[in-house]
PDB file of C-alpha atoms in Angstrom:
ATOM      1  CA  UNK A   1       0.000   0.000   0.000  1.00 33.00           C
ATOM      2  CA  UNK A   2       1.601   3.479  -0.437  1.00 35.00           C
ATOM      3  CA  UNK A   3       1.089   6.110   2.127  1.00 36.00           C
ATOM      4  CA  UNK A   4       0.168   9.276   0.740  1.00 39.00           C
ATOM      5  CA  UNK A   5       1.135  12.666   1.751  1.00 42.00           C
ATOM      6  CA  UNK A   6      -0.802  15.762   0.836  1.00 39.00           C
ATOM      7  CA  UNK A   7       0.966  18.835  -0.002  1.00 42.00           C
ATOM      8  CA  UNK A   8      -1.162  22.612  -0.795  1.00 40.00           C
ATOM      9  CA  UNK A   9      -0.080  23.459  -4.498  1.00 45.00           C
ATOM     10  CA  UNK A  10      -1.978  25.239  -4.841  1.00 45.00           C
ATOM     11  CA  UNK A  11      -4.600  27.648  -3.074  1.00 42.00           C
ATOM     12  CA  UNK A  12      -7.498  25.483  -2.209  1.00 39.00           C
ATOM     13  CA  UNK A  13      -6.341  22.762  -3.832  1.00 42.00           C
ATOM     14  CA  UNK A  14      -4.890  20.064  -1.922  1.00 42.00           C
ATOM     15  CA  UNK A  15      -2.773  17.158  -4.028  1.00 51.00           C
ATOM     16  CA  UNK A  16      -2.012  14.109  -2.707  1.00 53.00           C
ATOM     17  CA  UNK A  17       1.911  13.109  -3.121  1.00 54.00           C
ATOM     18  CA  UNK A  18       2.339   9.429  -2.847  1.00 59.00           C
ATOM     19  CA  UNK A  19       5.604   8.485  -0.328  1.00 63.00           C
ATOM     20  CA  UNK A  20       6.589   5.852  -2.429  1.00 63.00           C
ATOM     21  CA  UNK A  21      10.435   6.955  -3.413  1.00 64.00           C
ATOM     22  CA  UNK A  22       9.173   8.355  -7.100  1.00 69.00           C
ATOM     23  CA  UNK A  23       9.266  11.572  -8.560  1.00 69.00           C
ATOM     24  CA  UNK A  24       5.810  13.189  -9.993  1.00 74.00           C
ATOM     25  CA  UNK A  25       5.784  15.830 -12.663  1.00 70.00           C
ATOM     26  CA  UNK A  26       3.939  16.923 -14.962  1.00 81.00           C
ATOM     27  CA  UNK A  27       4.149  17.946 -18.801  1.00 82.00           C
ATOM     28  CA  UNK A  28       1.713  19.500 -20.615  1.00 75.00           C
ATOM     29  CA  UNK A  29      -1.074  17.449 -18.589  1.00 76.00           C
ATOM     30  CA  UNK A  30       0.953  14.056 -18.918  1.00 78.00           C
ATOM     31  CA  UNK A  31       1.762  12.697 -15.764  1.00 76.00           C
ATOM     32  CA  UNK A  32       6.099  11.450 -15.771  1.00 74.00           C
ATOM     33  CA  UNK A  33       6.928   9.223 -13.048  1.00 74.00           C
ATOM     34  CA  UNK A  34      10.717   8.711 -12.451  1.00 73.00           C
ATOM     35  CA  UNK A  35      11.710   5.184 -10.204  1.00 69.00           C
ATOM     36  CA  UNK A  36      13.984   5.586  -7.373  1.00 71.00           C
ATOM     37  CA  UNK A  37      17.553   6.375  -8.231  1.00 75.00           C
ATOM     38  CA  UNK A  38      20.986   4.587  -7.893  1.00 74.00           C
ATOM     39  CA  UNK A  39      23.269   5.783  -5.008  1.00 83.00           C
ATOM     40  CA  UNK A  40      25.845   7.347  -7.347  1.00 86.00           C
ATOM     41  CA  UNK A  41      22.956  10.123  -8.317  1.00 83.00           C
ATOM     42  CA  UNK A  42      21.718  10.595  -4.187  1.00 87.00           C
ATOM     43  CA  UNK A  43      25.491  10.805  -3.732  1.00 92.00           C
ATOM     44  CA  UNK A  44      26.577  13.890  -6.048  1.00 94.00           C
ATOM     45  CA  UNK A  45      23.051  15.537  -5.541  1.00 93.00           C
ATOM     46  CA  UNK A  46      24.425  15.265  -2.125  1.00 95.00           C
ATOM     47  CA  UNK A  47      27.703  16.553  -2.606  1.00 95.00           C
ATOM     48  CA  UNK A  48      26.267  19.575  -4.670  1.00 96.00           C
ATOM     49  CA  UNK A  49      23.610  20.734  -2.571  1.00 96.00           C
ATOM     50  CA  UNK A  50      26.898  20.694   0.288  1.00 96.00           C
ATOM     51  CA  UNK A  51      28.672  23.256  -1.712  1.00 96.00           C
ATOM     52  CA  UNK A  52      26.167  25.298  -3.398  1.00 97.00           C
ATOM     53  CA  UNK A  53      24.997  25.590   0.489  1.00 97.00           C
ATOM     54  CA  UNK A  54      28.294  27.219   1.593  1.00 97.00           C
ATOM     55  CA  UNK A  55      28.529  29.447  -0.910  1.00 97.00           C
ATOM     56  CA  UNK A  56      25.005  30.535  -1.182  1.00 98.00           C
ATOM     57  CA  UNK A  57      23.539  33.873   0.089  1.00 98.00           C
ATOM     58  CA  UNK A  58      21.653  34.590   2.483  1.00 97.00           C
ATOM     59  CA  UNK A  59      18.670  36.279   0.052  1.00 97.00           C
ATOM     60  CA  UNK A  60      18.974  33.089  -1.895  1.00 97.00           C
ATOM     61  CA  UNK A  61      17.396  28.939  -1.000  1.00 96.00           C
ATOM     62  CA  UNK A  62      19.118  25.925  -2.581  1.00 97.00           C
ATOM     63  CA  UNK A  63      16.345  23.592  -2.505  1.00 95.00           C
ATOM     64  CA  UNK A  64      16.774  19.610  -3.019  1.00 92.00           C
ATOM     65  CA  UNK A  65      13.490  17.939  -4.448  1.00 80.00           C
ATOM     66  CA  UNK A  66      11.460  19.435  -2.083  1.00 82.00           C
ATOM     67  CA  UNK A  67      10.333  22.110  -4.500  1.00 89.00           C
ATOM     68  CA  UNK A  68       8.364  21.994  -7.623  1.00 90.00           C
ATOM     69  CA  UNK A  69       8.740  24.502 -10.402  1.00 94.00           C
ATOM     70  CA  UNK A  70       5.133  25.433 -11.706  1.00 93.00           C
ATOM     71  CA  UNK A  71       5.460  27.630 -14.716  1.00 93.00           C
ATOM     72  CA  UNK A  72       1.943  26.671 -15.796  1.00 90.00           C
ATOM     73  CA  UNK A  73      -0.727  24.574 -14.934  1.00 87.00           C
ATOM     74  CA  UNK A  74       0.486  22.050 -17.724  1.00 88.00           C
ATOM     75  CA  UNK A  75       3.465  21.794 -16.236  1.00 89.00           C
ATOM     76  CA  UNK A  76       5.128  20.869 -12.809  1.00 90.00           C
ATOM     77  CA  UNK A  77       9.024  20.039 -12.520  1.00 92.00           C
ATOM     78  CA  UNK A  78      10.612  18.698  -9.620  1.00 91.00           C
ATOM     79  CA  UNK A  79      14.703  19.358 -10.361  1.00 94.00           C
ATOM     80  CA  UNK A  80      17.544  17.526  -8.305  1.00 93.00           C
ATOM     81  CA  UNK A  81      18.000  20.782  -7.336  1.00 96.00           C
ATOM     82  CA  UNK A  82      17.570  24.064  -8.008  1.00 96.00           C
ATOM     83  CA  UNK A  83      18.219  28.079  -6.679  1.00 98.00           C
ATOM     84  CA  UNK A  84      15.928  30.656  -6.408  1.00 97.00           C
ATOM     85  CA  UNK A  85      15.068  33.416  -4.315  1.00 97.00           C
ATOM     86  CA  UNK A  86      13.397  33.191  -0.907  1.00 95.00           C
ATOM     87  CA  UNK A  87      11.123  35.489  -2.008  1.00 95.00           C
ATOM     88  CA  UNK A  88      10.172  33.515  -4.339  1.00 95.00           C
ATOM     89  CA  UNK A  89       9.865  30.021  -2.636  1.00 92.00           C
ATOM     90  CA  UNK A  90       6.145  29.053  -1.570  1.00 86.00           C
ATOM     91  CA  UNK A  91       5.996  25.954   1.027  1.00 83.00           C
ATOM     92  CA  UNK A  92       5.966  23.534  -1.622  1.00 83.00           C
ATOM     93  CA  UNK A  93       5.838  25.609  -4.944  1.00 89.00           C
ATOM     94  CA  UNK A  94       7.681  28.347  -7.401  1.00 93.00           C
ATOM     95  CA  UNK A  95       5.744  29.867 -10.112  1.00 93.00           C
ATOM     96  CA  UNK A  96       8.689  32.214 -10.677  1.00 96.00           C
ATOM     97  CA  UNK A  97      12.168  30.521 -12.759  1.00 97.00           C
ATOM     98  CA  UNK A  98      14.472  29.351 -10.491  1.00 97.00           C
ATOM     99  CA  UNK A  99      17.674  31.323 -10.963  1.00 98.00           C
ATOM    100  CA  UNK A 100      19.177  27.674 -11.408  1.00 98.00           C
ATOM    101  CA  UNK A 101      17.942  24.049 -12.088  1.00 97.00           C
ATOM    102  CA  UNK A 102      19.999  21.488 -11.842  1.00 97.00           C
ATOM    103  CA  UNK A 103      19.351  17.783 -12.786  1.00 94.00           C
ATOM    104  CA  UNK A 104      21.796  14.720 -11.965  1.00 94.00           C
ATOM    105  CA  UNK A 105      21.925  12.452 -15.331  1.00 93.00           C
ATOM    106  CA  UNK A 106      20.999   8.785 -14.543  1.00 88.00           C
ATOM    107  CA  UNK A 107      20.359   5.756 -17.240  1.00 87.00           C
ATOM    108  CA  UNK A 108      16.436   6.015 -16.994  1.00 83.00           C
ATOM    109  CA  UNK A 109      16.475  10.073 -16.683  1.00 85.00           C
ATOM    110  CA  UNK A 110      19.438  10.910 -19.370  1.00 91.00           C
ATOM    111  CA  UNK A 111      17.146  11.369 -22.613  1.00 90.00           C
ATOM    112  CA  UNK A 112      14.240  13.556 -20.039  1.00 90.00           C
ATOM    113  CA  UNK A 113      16.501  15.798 -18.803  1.00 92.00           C
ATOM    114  CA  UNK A 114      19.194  16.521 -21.877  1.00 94.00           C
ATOM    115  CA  UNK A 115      16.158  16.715 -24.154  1.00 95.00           C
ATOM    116  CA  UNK A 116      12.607  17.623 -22.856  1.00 93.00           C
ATOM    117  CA  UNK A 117      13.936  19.236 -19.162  1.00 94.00           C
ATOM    118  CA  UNK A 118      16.316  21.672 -21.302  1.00 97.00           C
ATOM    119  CA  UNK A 119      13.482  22.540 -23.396  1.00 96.00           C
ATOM    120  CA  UNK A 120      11.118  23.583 -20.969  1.00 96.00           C
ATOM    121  CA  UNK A 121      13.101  24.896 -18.541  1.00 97.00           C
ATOM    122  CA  UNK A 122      14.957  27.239 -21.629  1.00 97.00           C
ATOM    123  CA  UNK A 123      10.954  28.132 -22.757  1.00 96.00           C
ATOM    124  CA  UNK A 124      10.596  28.729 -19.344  1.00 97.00           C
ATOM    125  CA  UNK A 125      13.672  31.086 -18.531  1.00 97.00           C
ATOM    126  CA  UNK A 126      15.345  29.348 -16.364  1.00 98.00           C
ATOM    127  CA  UNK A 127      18.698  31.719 -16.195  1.00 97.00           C
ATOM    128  CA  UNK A 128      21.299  28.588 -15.681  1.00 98.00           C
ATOM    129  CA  UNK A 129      20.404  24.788 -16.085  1.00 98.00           C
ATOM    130  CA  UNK A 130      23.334  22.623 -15.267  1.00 98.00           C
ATOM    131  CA  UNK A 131      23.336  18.714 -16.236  1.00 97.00           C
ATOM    132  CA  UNK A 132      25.624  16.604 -13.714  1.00 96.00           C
ATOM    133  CA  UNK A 133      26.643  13.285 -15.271  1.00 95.00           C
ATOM    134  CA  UNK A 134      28.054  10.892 -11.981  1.00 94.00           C
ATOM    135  CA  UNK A 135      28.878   8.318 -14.755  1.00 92.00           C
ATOM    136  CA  UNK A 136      31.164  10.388 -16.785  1.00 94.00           C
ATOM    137  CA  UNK A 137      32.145  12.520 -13.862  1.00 95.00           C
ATOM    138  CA  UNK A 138      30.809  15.424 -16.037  1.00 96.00           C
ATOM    139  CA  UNK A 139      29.311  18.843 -15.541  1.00 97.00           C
ATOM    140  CA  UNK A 140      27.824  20.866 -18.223  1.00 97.00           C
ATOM    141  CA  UNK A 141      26.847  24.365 -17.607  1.00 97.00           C
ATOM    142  CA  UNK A 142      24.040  26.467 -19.612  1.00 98.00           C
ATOM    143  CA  UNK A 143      23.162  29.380 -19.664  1.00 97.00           C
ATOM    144  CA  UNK A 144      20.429  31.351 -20.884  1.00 97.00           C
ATOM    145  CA  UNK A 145      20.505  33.959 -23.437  1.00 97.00           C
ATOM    146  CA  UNK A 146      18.321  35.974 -26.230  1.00 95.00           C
ATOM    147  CA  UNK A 147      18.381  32.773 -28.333  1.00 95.00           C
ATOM    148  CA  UNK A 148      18.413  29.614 -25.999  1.00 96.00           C
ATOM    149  CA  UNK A 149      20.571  28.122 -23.592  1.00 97.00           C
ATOM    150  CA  UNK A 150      24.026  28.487 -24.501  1.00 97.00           C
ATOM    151  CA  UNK A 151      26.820  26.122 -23.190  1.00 97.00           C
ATOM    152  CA  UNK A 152      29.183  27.878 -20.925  1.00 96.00           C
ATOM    153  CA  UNK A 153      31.414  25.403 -19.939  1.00 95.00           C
ATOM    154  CA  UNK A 154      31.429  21.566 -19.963  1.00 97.00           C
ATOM    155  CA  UNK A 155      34.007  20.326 -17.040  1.00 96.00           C
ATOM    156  CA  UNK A 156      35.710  17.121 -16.844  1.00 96.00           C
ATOM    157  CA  UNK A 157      36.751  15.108 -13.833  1.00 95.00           C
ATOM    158  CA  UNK A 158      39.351  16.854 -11.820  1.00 95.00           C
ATOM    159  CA  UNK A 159      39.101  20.135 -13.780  1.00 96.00           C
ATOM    160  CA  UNK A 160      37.381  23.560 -11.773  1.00 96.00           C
ATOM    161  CA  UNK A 161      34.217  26.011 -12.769  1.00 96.00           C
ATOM    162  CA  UNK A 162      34.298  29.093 -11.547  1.00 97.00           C
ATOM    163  CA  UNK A 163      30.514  29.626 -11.409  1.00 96.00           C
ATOM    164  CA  UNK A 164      29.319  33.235 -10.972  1.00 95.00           C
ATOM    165  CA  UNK A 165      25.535  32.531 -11.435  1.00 94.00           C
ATOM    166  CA  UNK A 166      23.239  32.524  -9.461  1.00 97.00           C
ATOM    167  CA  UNK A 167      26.557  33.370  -6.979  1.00 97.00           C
ATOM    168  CA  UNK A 168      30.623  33.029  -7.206  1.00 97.00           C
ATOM    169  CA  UNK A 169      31.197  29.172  -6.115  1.00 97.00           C
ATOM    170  CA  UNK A 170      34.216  26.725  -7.670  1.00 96.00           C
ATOM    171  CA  UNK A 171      33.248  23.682  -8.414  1.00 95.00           C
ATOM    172  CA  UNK A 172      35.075  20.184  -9.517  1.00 96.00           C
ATOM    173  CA  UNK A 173      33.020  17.373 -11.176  1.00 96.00           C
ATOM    174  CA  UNK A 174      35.590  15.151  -9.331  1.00 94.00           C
ATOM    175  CA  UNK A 175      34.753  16.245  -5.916  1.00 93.00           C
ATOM    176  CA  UNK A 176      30.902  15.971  -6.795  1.00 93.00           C
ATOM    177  CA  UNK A 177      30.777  12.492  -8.471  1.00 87.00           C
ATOM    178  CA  UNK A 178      33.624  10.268  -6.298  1.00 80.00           C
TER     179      UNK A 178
END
């Protein structure tokens, strides 16, 4: 039997969220359901969320999977992660872009989030979307501009990034994937 939690999305509305180790979104009205994940994907959304945390601002949340990103009624993401501004953050909900989404590549999510996730969250305006590959011990950065997402840097194992959006913060693929 799976227990159900019910989360307020939004007002008056009350959705129930089965506890069942799955992620829920939704695309233009189509329900995706992702499985539960290997440990090598918990393990560098992990190690991320550690170092985006110390280098984050005050005026700024880094969220893991505990917010969704509801640009329309059509459509509800859940990213690995994701940055936005405090502000902006409802309980359970943002209706404003994140100032970053990031998404941990796994065999059954690769093709979702390199294809469809990049899409939306580029229609969307999502100002950075950043892909990290455990397998490959890969990080590839985006960033949004007047024509699309534009890659800004694509770092390999034990190489840095010197991110400066949404904040200044280094970061090795190495140190995120081991």
């Amino acid at each position: 039997m799976i227990s159900e939690q019910t989360v307020e999305r939004r007002p008056g509305i009350a959705v129930p969220v089965p506890r069942d180790g799955r992620r829920y979104e939704v695309v233009d009205g189509r329900l995706l359901v992702t499985g539960a994940q290997p440990p090598a994907h918990h393990a560098a959304v992990v190690a991320l969320m550690i170092q985006l945390k110390h280098a984050c601002p005050p005026d700024l949340l880094v969220s893991v999977g505990s917010l969704d990103f509801r640009p329309t009624r059509a459509i509800s993401l859940r990213p690995d992660l994701l940055v936005c501004n405090r502000t902006d953050a409802g309980p359970h909900l943002l209706t404003t872009p994140p100032l970053l989404a990031v998404e941990v590549l796994s065999p059954s999510t690769r093709t979702t989030d390199i294809v469809l996730k990049r899409t939306l969250y580029e229609r969307h305006r999502v100002q950075s979307y950043w892909l990290l590959d455990p397998t490959h011990h890969e990080l590839t950065v985006l960033q949004l501009t007047d024509t699309g997402y534009t890659c800004q840097a694509a770092i390999q194992a034990a190489e840095t990034f010197h991110a400066t959006h949404p904040f200044p913060v280094t970061l090795s693929p190495a140190t995120l994937t081991a």
